[in-house]
PDB file of C-alpha atoms in Angstrom:
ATOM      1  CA  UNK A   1      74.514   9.860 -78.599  1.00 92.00           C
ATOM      2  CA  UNK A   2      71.880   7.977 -77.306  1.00 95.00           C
ATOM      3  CA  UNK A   3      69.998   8.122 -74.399  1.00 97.00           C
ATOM      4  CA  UNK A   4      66.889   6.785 -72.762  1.00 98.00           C
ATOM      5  CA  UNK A   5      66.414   8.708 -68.996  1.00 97.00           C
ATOM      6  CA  UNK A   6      63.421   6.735 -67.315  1.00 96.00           C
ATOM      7  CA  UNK A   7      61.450   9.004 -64.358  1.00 97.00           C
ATOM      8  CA  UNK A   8      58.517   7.175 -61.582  1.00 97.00           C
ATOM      9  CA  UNK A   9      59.873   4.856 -59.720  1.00 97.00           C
ATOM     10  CA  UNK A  10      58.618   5.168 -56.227  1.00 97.00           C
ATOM     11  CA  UNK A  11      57.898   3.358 -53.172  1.00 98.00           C
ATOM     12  CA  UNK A  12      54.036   2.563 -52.952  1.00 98.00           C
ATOM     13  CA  UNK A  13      51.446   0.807 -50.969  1.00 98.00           C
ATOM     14  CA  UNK A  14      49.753  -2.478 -51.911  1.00 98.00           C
ATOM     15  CA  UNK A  15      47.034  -1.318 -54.355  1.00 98.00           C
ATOM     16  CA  UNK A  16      48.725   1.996 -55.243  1.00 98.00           C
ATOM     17  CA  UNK A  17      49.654   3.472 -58.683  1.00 98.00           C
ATOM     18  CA  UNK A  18      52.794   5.038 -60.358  1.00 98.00           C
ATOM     19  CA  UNK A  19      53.252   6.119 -64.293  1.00 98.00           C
ATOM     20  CA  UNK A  20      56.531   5.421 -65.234  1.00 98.00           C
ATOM     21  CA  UNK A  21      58.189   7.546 -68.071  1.00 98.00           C
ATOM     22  CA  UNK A  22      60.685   6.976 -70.598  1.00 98.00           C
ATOM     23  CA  UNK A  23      62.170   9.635 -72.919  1.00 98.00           C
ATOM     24  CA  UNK A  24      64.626   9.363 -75.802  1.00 97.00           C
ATOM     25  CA  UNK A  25      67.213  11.665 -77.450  1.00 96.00           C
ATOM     26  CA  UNK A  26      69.273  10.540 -80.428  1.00 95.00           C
ATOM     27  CA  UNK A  27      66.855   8.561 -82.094  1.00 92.00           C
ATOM     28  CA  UNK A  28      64.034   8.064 -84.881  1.00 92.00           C
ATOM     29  CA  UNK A  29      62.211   7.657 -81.567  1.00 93.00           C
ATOM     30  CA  UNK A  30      58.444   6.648 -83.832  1.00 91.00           C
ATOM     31  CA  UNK A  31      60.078   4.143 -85.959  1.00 92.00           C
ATOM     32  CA  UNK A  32      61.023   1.867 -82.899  1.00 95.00           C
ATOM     33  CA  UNK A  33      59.921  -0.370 -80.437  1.00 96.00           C
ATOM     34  CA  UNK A  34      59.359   0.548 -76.839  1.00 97.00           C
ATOM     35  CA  UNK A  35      59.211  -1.267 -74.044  1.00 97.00           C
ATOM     36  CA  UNK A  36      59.176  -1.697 -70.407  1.00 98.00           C
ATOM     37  CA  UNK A  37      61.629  -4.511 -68.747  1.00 98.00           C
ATOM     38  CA  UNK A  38      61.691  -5.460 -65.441  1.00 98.00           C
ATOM     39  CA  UNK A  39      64.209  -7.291 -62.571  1.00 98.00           C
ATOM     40  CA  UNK A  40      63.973  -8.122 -59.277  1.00 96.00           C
ATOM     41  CA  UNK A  41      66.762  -9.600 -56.986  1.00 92.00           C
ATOM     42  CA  UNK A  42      68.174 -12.732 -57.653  1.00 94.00           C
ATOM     43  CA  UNK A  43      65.658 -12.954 -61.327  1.00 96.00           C
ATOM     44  CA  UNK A  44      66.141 -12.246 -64.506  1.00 97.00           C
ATOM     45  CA  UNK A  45      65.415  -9.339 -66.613  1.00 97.00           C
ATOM     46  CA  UNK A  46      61.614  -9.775 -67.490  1.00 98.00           C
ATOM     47  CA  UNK A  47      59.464  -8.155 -70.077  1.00 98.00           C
ATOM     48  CA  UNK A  48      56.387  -6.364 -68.986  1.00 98.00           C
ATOM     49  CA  UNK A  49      54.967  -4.616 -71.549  1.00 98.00           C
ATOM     50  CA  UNK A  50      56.097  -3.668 -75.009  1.00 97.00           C
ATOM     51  CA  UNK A  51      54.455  -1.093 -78.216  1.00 95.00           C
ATOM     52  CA  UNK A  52      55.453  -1.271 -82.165  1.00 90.00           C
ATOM     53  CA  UNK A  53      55.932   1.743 -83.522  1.00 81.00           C
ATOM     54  CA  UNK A  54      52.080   0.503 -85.333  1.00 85.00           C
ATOM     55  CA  UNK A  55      50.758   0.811 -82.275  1.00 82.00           C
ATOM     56  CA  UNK A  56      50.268  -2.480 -80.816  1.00 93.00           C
ATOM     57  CA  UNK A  57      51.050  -3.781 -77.326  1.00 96.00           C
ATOM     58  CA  UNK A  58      52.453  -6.909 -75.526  1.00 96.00           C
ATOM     59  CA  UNK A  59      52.012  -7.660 -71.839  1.00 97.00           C
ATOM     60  CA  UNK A  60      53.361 -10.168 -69.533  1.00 98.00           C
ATOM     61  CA  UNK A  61      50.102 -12.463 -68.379  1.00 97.00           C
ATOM     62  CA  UNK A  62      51.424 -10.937 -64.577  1.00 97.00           C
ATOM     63  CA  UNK A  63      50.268  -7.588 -65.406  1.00 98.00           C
ATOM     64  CA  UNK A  64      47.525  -7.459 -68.061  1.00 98.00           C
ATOM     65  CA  UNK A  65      44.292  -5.725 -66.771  1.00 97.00           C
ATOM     66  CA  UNK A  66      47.062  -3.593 -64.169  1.00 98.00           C
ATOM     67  CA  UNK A  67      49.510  -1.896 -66.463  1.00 98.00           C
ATOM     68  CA  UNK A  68      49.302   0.421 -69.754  1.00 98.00           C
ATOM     69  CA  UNK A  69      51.934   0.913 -71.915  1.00 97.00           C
ATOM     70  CA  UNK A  70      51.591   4.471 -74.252  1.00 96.00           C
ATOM     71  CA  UNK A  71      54.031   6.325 -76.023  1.00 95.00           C
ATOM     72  CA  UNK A  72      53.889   9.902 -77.487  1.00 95.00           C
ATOM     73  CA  UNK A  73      55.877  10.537 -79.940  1.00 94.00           C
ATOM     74  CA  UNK A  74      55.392  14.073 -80.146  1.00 96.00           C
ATOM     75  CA  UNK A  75      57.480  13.880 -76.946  1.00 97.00           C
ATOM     76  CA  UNK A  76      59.589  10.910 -77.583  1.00 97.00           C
ATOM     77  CA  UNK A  77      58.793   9.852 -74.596  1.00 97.00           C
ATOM     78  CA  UNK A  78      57.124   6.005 -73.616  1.00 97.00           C
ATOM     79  CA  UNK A  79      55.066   5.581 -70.550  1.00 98.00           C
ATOM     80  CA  UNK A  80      53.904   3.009 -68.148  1.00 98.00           C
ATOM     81  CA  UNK A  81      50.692   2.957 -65.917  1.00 98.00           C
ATOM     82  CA  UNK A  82      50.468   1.209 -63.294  1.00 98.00           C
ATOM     83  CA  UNK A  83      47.705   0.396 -61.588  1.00 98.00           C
ATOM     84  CA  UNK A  84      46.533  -2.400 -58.413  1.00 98.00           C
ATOM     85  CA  UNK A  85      50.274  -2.945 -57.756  1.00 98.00           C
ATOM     86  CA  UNK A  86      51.336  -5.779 -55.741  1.00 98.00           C
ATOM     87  CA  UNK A  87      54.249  -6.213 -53.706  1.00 97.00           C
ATOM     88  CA  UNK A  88      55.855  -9.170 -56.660  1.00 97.00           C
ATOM     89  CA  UNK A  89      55.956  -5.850 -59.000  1.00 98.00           C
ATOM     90  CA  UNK A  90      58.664  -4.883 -56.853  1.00 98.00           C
ATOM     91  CA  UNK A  91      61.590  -4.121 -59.176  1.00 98.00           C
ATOM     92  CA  UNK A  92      63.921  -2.159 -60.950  1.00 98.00           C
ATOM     93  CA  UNK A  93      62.153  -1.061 -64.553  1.00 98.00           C
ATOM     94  CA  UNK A  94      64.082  -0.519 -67.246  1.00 98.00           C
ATOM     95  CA  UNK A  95      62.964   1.295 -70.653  1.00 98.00           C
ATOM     96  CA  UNK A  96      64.633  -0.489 -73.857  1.00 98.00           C
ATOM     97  CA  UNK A  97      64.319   1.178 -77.669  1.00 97.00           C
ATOM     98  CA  UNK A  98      64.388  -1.840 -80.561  1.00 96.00           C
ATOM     99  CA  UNK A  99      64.936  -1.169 -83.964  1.00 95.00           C
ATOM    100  CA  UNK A 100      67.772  -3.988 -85.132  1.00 92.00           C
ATOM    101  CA  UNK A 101      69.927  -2.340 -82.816  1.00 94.00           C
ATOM    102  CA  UNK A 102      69.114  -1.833 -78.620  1.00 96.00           C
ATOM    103  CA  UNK A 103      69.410   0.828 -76.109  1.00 97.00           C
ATOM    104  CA  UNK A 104      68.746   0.404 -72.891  1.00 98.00           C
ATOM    105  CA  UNK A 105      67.815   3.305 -70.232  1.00 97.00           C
ATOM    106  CA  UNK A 106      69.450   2.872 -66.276  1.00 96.00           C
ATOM    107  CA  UNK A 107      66.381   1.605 -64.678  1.00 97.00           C
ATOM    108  CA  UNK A 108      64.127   3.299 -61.985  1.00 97.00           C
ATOM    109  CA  UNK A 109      63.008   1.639 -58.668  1.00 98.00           C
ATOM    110  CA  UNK A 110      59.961   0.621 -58.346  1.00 98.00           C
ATOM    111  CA  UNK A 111      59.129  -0.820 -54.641  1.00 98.00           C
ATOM    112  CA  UNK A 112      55.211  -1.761 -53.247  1.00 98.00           C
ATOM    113  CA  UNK A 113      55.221  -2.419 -49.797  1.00 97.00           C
ATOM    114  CA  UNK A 114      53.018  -1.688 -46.978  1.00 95.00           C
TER     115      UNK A 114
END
């Protein structure tokens, strides 16, 4: 069975930080692609960042310079950084595993506000 179980999601101030996490059971967690979705009310599902299982990384224009995505796959477990957040970052974050088939985690709350 799979699962993805994302942790982090907090309520912050303008400017703040939060590191998201992500961790995986019931799959070859290094062979796939992780990444970090996000939607807010009344928008699509949006991606924010994204890492191959080489190593490389995708981010949204919104968020590059702000937000790191890392995995550790030691620890099957993806993370997010998150860094300078605004109040249009508020959203639910979802973690998503891609390898021809994907699995999606149940999202975590992520709200900036003053």
């Amino acid at each position: 069975q799979v699962q993805l179980v994302e942790s982090g999601g907090d309520l912050v101030q303008p400017g703040g930080s939060l590191r998201l996490s992500c961790t995986a059971s019931g799959i070859s967690f290094s062979i796939y692609v992780m990444g970090w979705y996000r939607q807010a009310p009344g928008k699509q599902r949006e991606l924010v960042a994204e890492n191959t299982s080489g190593g490389s990384t995708n981010y949204a224009d919104s968020v590059k310079g702000r937000f790191t995505i890392s995995r550790d796959n030691a620890k099957n477990t993806v993370y997010l950084q998150m860094n300078s957040l605004k109040p249009e970052d508020t959203a639910v974050y979802y973690c998503k595993a891609q390898y021809f088939t994907s699995y999606w985690g149940q999202g975590t709350q992520v709200t900036v506000s003053s």
